[in-house]
Short mmCIF file of C-alpha atoms in Angstrom, two decimals:
data_model
loop_
_atom_site.label_atom_id
_atom_site.label_comp_id
_atom_site.label_asym_id
_atom_site.label_seq_id
_atom_site.Cartn_x
_atom_site.Cartn_y
_atom_site.Cartn_z
CA UNK T 20 -1.42 20.71 4.98
CA UNK T 21 1.77 22.12 6.46
CA UNK T 22 4.42 21.33 3.85
CA UNK T 23 4.49 19.56 0.53
CA UNK T 24 7.75 17.65 1.17
CA UNK T 25 9.59 16.60 4.31
CA UNK T 26 13.30 15.83 3.84
CA UNK T 27 15.07 13.70 6.44
CA UNK T 28 18.73 14.69 6.81
CA UNK T 29 20.07 11.14 7.09
CA UNK T 30 22.99 10.00 9.23
CA UNK T 31 24.83 13.22 10.17
CA UNK T 32 28.19 11.46 9.80
CA UNK T 33 27.57 10.78 6.11
CA UNK T 34 26.85 12.75 2.95
CA UNK T 35 23.16 13.31 3.76
CA UNK T 36 23.53 16.84 5.15
CA UNK T 37 25.73 17.89 2.22
CA UNK T 38 23.52 16.54 -0.57
CA UNK T 39 20.52 18.07 1.19
CA UNK T 40 21.95 21.59 1.34
CA UNK T 41 23.33 21.35 -2.19
CA UNK T 42 19.96 20.25 -3.52
CA UNK T 43 18.16 23.00 -1.62
CA UNK T 44 20.60 25.56 -3.02
CA UNK T 45 19.51 24.45 -6.49
CA UNK T 46 15.83 24.71 -5.64
CA UNK T 47 13.71 27.81 -6.23
CA UNK T 48 12.47 29.90 -3.31
CA UNK T 49 8.82 29.04 -3.95
CA UNK T 50 9.54 25.32 -3.79
CA UNK T 51 11.74 25.70 -0.69
CA UNK T 52 8.82 27.37 1.06
CA UNK T 53 6.94 24.07 0.74
CA UNK T 54 9.77 21.96 2.21
CA UNK T 55 10.63 21.16 5.81
CA UNK T 56 13.85 19.38 6.80
CA UNK T 57 13.84 16.95 9.70
CA UNK T 58 17.29 17.03 11.22
CA UNK T 59 19.62 19.56 12.83
CA UNK T 60 19.94 23.15 11.63
CA UNK T 61 23.49 23.60 12.94
CA UNK T 62 24.62 20.47 11.07
CA UNK T 63 22.99 21.73 7.88
CA UNK T 64 24.68 25.12 8.26
CA UNK T 65 28.06 23.46 8.75
CA UNK T 66 27.47 21.29 5.68
CA UNK T 67 26.63 24.41 3.66
CA UNK T 68 29.87 26.09 4.70
CA UNK T 69 31.93 23.04 3.72
CA UNK T 70 30.03 22.66 0.43
CA UNK T 71 30.36 26.33 -0.41
CA UNK T 72 26.62 26.94 -0.81
CA UNK T 73 24.31 29.36 1.02
CA UNK T 74 22.85 28.28 4.35
CA UNK T 75 19.52 26.65 3.55
CA UNK T 76 16.61 29.08 3.65
CA UNK T 77 14.12 26.40 4.56
CA UNK T 78 12.02 25.34 7.54
CA UNK T 79 13.92 22.95 9.82
CA UNK T 80 12.57 20.83 12.66
CA UNK T 81 15.41 20.06 15.06
CA UNK T 82 15.02 16.50 16.31
CA UNK T 83 16.72 15.67 19.61
CA UNK T 84 19.28 12.86 19.37
CA UNK T 85 20.50 10.53 22.14
CA UNK T 86 24.29 9.99 22.25
CA UNK T 87 24.90 12.96 19.96
CA UNK T 88 28.36 13.34 21.53
CA UNK T 89 29.43 10.12 19.77
CA UNK T 90 28.83 11.50 16.27
CA UNK T 91 32.01 11.94 14.22
CA UNK T 92 32.48 12.75 10.54
CA UNK T 93 32.65 9.66 8.36
CA UNK T 94 32.20 7.13 11.18
CA UNK T 95 29.52 4.75 12.40
CA UNK T 96 28.14 5.78 15.78
CA UNK T 97 25.23 5.17 18.11
CA UNK T 98 24.42 8.87 17.87
CA UNK T 99 24.31 8.74 14.09
CA UNK T 100 22.00 5.73 14.19
CA UNK T 101 19.70 7.38 16.72
CA UNK T 102 19.65 10.60 14.69
CA UNK T 103 18.81 8.97 11.37
CA UNK T 104 16.05 6.88 12.94
CA UNK T 105 14.65 9.84 14.84
CA UNK T 106 14.43 12.01 11.73
CA UNK T 107 12.49 9.30 9.89
CA UNK T 108 10.18 8.68 12.83
CA UNK T 109 9.31 12.36 13.07
CA UNK T 110 8.72 12.58 9.33
CA UNK T 111 6.36 9.60 9.47
CA UNK T 112 4.43 11.23 12.31
CA UNK T 113 3.99 14.36 10.21
CA UNK T 114 3.00 12.38 7.11
CA UNK T 115 0.42 10.32 8.98
CA UNK T 116 -0.99 13.54 10.45
CA UNK T 117 -1.28 15.06 6.98
CA UNK T 118 1.34 17.73 7.70
CA UNK T 119 3.55 16.66 4.76
CA UNK T 120 2.59 14.96 1.51
CA UNK T 121 5.77 13.06 0.63
CA UNK T 122 8.86 12.10 2.64
CA UNK T 123 12.24 12.40 0.92
CA UNK T 124 15.04 10.57 2.71
CA UNK T 125 18.78 11.17 2.71
CA UNK T 126 20.87 8.04 3.40
CA UNK T 127 21.26 6.28 6.72
CA UNK T 128 23.80 3.65 7.75
CA UNK T 129 22.57 0.18 8.65
CA UNK T 130 25.50 -0.59 10.96
CA UNK T 131 24.95 2.67 12.86
CA UNK T 132 21.25 1.88 13.15
CA UNK T 133 22.09 -1.47 14.71
CA UNK T 134 24.65 0.10 17.06
CA UNK T 135 21.84 2.33 18.31
CA UNK T 136 19.56 -0.66 18.84
CA UNK T 137 17.28 -0.06 15.85
CA UNK T 138 17.24 -3.53 14.29
CA UNK T 139 16.14 -2.68 10.79
CA UNK T 140 17.81 -3.34 7.45
CA UNK T 141 17.04 0.06 5.95
CA UNK T 142 14.49 2.78 5.35
CA UNK T 143 11.91 0.52 3.74
CA UNK T 144 11.70 -1.74 6.77
CA UNK T 145 11.62 1.22 9.19
CA UNK T 146 8.78 2.86 7.29
CA UNK T 147 6.79 -0.37 7.20
CA UNK T 148 7.25 -0.76 10.96
CA UNK T 149 6.34 2.85 11.80
CA UNK T 150 3.20 2.77 9.67
CA UNK T 151 2.09 -0.74 10.69
CA UNK T 152 1.85 -1.63 6.99
CA UNK T 153 1.44 -5.34 6.17
CA UNK T 154 4.12 -5.13 3.47
CA UNK T 155 6.33 -2.70 1.62
CA UNK T 156 7.69 -2.61 -1.91
CA UNK T 157 10.88 -1.07 -3.30
CA UNK T 158 10.86 0.60 -6.71
CA UNK T 159 14.00 2.04 -8.32
CA UNK T 160 12.84 4.61 -10.85
CA UNK T 161 14.81 6.35 -13.58
CA UNK T 162 14.24 7.57 -17.11
CA UNK T 163 16.11 4.67 -18.72
CA UNK T 164 15.12 1.79 -16.44
CA UNK T 165 12.73 1.21 -13.55
CA UNK T 166 12.78 -1.96 -11.45
CA UNK T 167 10.43 -3.13 -8.71
CA UNK T 168 11.47 -5.85 -6.31
CA UNK T 169 9.84 -9.02 -5.01
CA UNK T 170 12.41 -9.13 -2.18
CA UNK T 171 15.19 -6.80 -1.08
CA UNK T 172 17.24 -7.02 2.10
CA UNK T 173 17.33 -10.77 2.59
CA UNK T 174 19.89 -13.44 1.77
CA UNK T 175 19.83 -15.02 -1.66
CA UNK T 176 18.46 -18.19 -0.07
CA UNK T 177 15.76 -16.08 1.58
CA UNK T 178 14.94 -14.42 -1.72
CA UNK T 179 14.30 -17.81 -3.31
CA UNK T 180 11.89 -18.64 -0.50
CA UNK T 181 10.03 -15.35 -1.01
CA UNK T 182 9.55 -15.95 -4.72
CA UNK T 183 5.94 -17.09 -4.43
CA UNK T 184 3.01 -16.44 -6.74
CA UNK T 185 0.98 -14.24 -4.33
CA UNK T 186 3.96 -11.94 -3.68
CA UNK T 187 4.92 -11.76 -7.36
CA UNK T 188 1.32 -10.88 -8.26
CA UNK T 189 1.28 -8.21 -5.52
CA UNK T 190 4.40 -6.61 -7.03
CA UNK T 191 3.01 -6.70 -10.59
CA UNK T 192 -0.19 -5.02 -9.43
CA UNK T 193 1.73 -2.38 -7.47
CA UNK T 194 3.82 -1.57 -10.53
CA UNK T 195 0.73 -1.26 -12.71
CA UNK T 196 -1.03 1.05 -10.21
CA UNK T 197 2.00 3.26 -9.72
CA UNK T 198 2.73 3.89 -13.37
CA UNK T 199 -0.95 4.42 -14.18
CA UNK T 200 -1.00 7.02 -11.43
CA UNK T 201 1.94 8.79 -13.04
CA UNK T 202 0.12 8.93 -16.37
CA UNK T 203 1.01 5.75 -18.26
CA UNK T 204 -2.29 4.52 -19.68
CA UNK T 205 -1.33 0.85 -19.88
CA UNK T 206 2.04 0.13 -18.24
CA UNK T 207 4.07 -2.68 -19.76
CA UNK T 208 5.26 -4.81 -16.84
CA UNK T 209 8.00 -7.32 -17.62
CA UNK T 210 8.68 -9.99 -15.00
CA UNK T 211 12.22 -11.34 -14.71
CA UNK T 212 12.78 -15.01 -14.06
CA UNK T 213 14.46 -16.19 -10.88
CA UNK T 214 16.71 -18.87 -12.34
CA UNK T 215 19.13 -18.76 -15.29
CA UNK T 216 17.21 -18.77 -18.56
CA UNK T 217 14.00 -18.56 -16.47
CA UNK T 218 14.61 -22.14 -15.39
CA UNK T 219 14.97 -23.55 -18.93
CA UNK T 220 11.69 -25.43 -18.66
CA UNK T 221 12.50 -26.74 -15.20
CA UNK T 222 16.08 -27.87 -15.85
CA UNK T 223 17.49 -25.10 -13.64
CA UNK T 224 14.73 -24.88 -11.06
CA UNK T 225 10.94 -25.01 -10.90
CA UNK T 226 10.14 -21.58 -9.40
CA UNK T 227 9.72 -19.84 -12.75
CA UNK T 228 7.08 -22.29 -13.94
CA UNK T 229 5.39 -23.01 -10.63
CA UNK T 230 5.37 -19.56 -9.00
CA UNK T 231 6.22 -16.73 -11.41
CA UNK T 232 4.32 -17.80 -14.53
CA UNK T 233 1.01 -18.32 -12.65
CA UNK T 234 1.38 -14.83 -11.15
CA UNK T 235 1.91 -13.31 -14.60
CA UNK T 236 -1.12 -15.16 -15.95
CA UNK T 237 -3.25 -13.99 -13.04
CA UNK T 238 -2.17 -10.40 -13.63
CA UNK T 239 -3.05 -10.65 -17.32
CA UNK T 240 -6.47 -12.03 -16.37
CA UNK T 241 -6.98 -8.85 -14.33
CA UNK T 242 -6.28 -6.65 -17.34
CA UNK T 243 -2.62 -5.85 -16.64
CA UNK T 244 -0.13 -5.80 -19.51
CA UNK T 245 2.26 -8.23 -17.82
CA UNK T 246 4.64 -10.66 -19.48
CA UNK T 247 7.28 -13.17 -18.49
CA UNK T 248 9.07 -14.74 -16.86
CA UNK T 249 11.83 -13.37 -19.07
CA UNK T 250 15.49 -14.39 -18.68
CA UNK T 251 17.19 -11.97 -16.32
CA UNK T 252 20.23 -11.61 -18.57
CA UNK T 253 18.24 -9.87 -21.31
CA UNK T 254 15.01 -8.37 -19.94
CA UNK T 255 16.68 -5.31 -18.40
CA UNK T 256 18.44 -4.46 -21.67
CA UNK T 257 15.11 -4.75 -23.47
CA UNK T 258 13.57 -2.35 -20.96
CA UNK T 259 16.32 0.23 -21.49
CA UNK T 260 15.51 0.08 -25.21
CA UNK T 261 11.90 1.04 -24.53
CA UNK T 262 10.16 -2.33 -24.76
CA UNK T 263 8.87 -2.24 -21.17
CA UNK T 264 7.96 0.47 -18.63
CA UNK T 265 9.11 -1.45 -15.55
CA UNK T 266 10.77 -4.77 -14.75
CA UNK T 267 9.83 -6.92 -11.77
CA UNK T 268 13.10 -8.14 -10.24
CA UNK T 269 12.99 -11.24 -8.07
CA UNK T 270 15.72 -10.15 -5.64
CA UNK T 271 17.80 -7.15 -4.59
CA UNK T 272 20.85 -7.35 -6.83
CA UNK T 273 18.92 -8.56 -9.86
CA UNK T 274 17.20 -5.17 -9.99
CA UNK T 275 19.79 -2.91 -8.37
CA UNK T 276 22.79 -3.81 -10.52
CA UNK T 277 21.29 -2.93 -13.92
CA UNK T 278 19.53 0.17 -12.57
CA UNK T 279 22.67 1.54 -10.96
CA UNK T 280 24.69 0.65 -14.04
CA UNK T 281 22.57 2.82 -16.32
CA UNK T 282 21.31 5.49 -13.87
CA UNK T 283 23.57 5.65 -10.83
CA UNK T 284 23.31 9.43 -10.44
CA UNK T 285 19.62 9.78 -11.26
CA UNK T 286 17.81 6.70 -9.93
CA UNK T 287 15.25 7.31 -7.19
CA UNK T 288 14.25 4.80 -4.52
CA UNK T 289 10.45 4.86 -4.09
CA UNK T 290 8.57 2.95 -1.40
CA UNK T 291 5.15 1.60 -2.38
CA UNK T 292 2.52 -0.22 -0.37
CA UNK T 293 2.48 2.18 2.61
CA UNK T 294 -0.18 4.63 3.81
CA UNK T 295 2.38 7.40 3.23
CA UNK T 296 4.56 8.36 0.25
CA UNK T 297 8.34 8.27 0.24
CA UNK T 298 11.20 8.79 -2.20
CA UNK T 299 14.91 8.59 -1.51
CA UNK T 300 18.36 8.91 -2.93
CA UNK T 301 19.64 5.62 -4.27
CA UNK T 302 23.03 5.65 -2.56
CA UNK T 303 24.47 5.17 0.90
CA UNK T 304 26.11 7.40 3.48
CA UNK T 305 29.49 7.32 1.64
CA UNK T 306 31.51 7.82 4.82
CA UNK T 307 34.72 7.79 2.77
CA UNK T 308 33.88 11.12 1.10
CA UNK T 309 31.63 12.64 3.76
CA UNK T 310 32.24 16.20 4.93
CA UNK T 311 34.74 16.92 2.18
CA UNK T 312 32.46 19.09 0.03
CA UNK T 313 32.52 16.69 -2.94
CA UNK T 314 29.24 14.75 -2.59
CA UNK T 315 27.06 14.69 -5.71
CA UNK T 316 23.51 16.00 -5.10
CA UNK T 317 21.96 14.72 -8.33
CA UNK T 318 20.27 11.75 -6.63
CA UNK T 319 18.71 14.08 -4.06
CA UNK T 320 17.52 16.49 -6.75
CA UNK T 321 15.97 13.54 -8.61
CA UNK T 322 14.30 12.30 -5.41
CA UNK T 323 12.82 15.75 -4.76
CA UNK T 324 11.58 16.00 -8.35
CA UNK T 325 9.96 12.55 -8.16
CA UNK T 326 8.36 13.44 -4.83
CA UNK T 327 6.82 16.51 -6.43
CA UNK T 328 5.41 14.31 -9.21
CA UNK T 329 3.78 12.12 -6.57
CA UNK T 330 2.37 15.14 -4.77
CA UNK T 331 0.96 16.45 -8.04
CA UNK T 332 -1.07 13.26 -8.48
CA UNK T 333 -2.86 13.60 -5.14
#
C-alpha cells in the first residue's frame, strides 16, 4: 500500500486547490505522510501563498493537462475540465491498483467537464464509468443528518421514473451495510416518500404504495430496520432529532436541501457501490470566491476525517 488517502485537487480555477492546502495545513505531519495529492504542485504552492498557509509538505503526483493555457482563475475552461477529470482518473488507477485506500475529491465544474468533452454529470458518474461499476450511490453524511439517494443528477421527471422497488431496496441495503461497517449495530433506515404525504393512499400518486412500500417490506424481511415511506416534509426533521440513522431520499434535492440546511460546512459526500472508496467535499468550485484566500476548508477536513474512518474499517 502506497498511501492511505489520495486527494484530487479539483478544477484548478475553483476553490479546490485552496481548501486542499488549508486542510493539509491543519493536518498533522504523520497523517500528511500517508496522503498523496493528485494535481499540480505549482498550483498548490500558489494557493498556499494566497491563503497564507505553508506550502503543503505532502507527496504530489503532477498530472499532465491538455489545454492548460486556457485555465484562468474563477472561469470555466477546457483546461480546467481536462485537469479535474485527469486527477480523478489517476486517483482511480491508483485505488484499483491498491496504491491508495480512499480517494478524497475536491470540487470539479460540470460545465468545464463538458467543455473538455467529458460528458459526465459529476464525480459519482465519472467514478462509476472508470471502475466499470454497474451502479453508484450517493450518501451525504453528517453528524446531524445523513441522506442516501435513489437518484441524483437527473431531471425530476427522470427521478420519478427511477423510483422503482429494486432500486429503492438496493439503496436501503447499501445504507444498512455502510452504517454497520462504521459501527452501528442495527442502523435505523427511514425511507422518504416520493409524493406529498407519501401519496396520501394513492390520491397524489401510486409510486409510494406500488414501489417504495414493497421495497421497505422486502428490506425488513431481510432483517434490516427499515421503515416508511414517511412524508418527506417531516422525516428529515425526525432524523435530526435522533429517531433515524439515515434517510433514503428519492431524488437529489429531497436529500440535499435538508442536509445542506443543517450541515452545510460539515457534510461529506460519500460514494457507495463501487470497488473503490471515495469521499468528497459537499460543495462546488465556487468560482465567485476562488483564488481570493477566503474559501472555507471545513468540508475538506470533514471529508478527510471520514475517509480515515473508512480506511480504519478495512
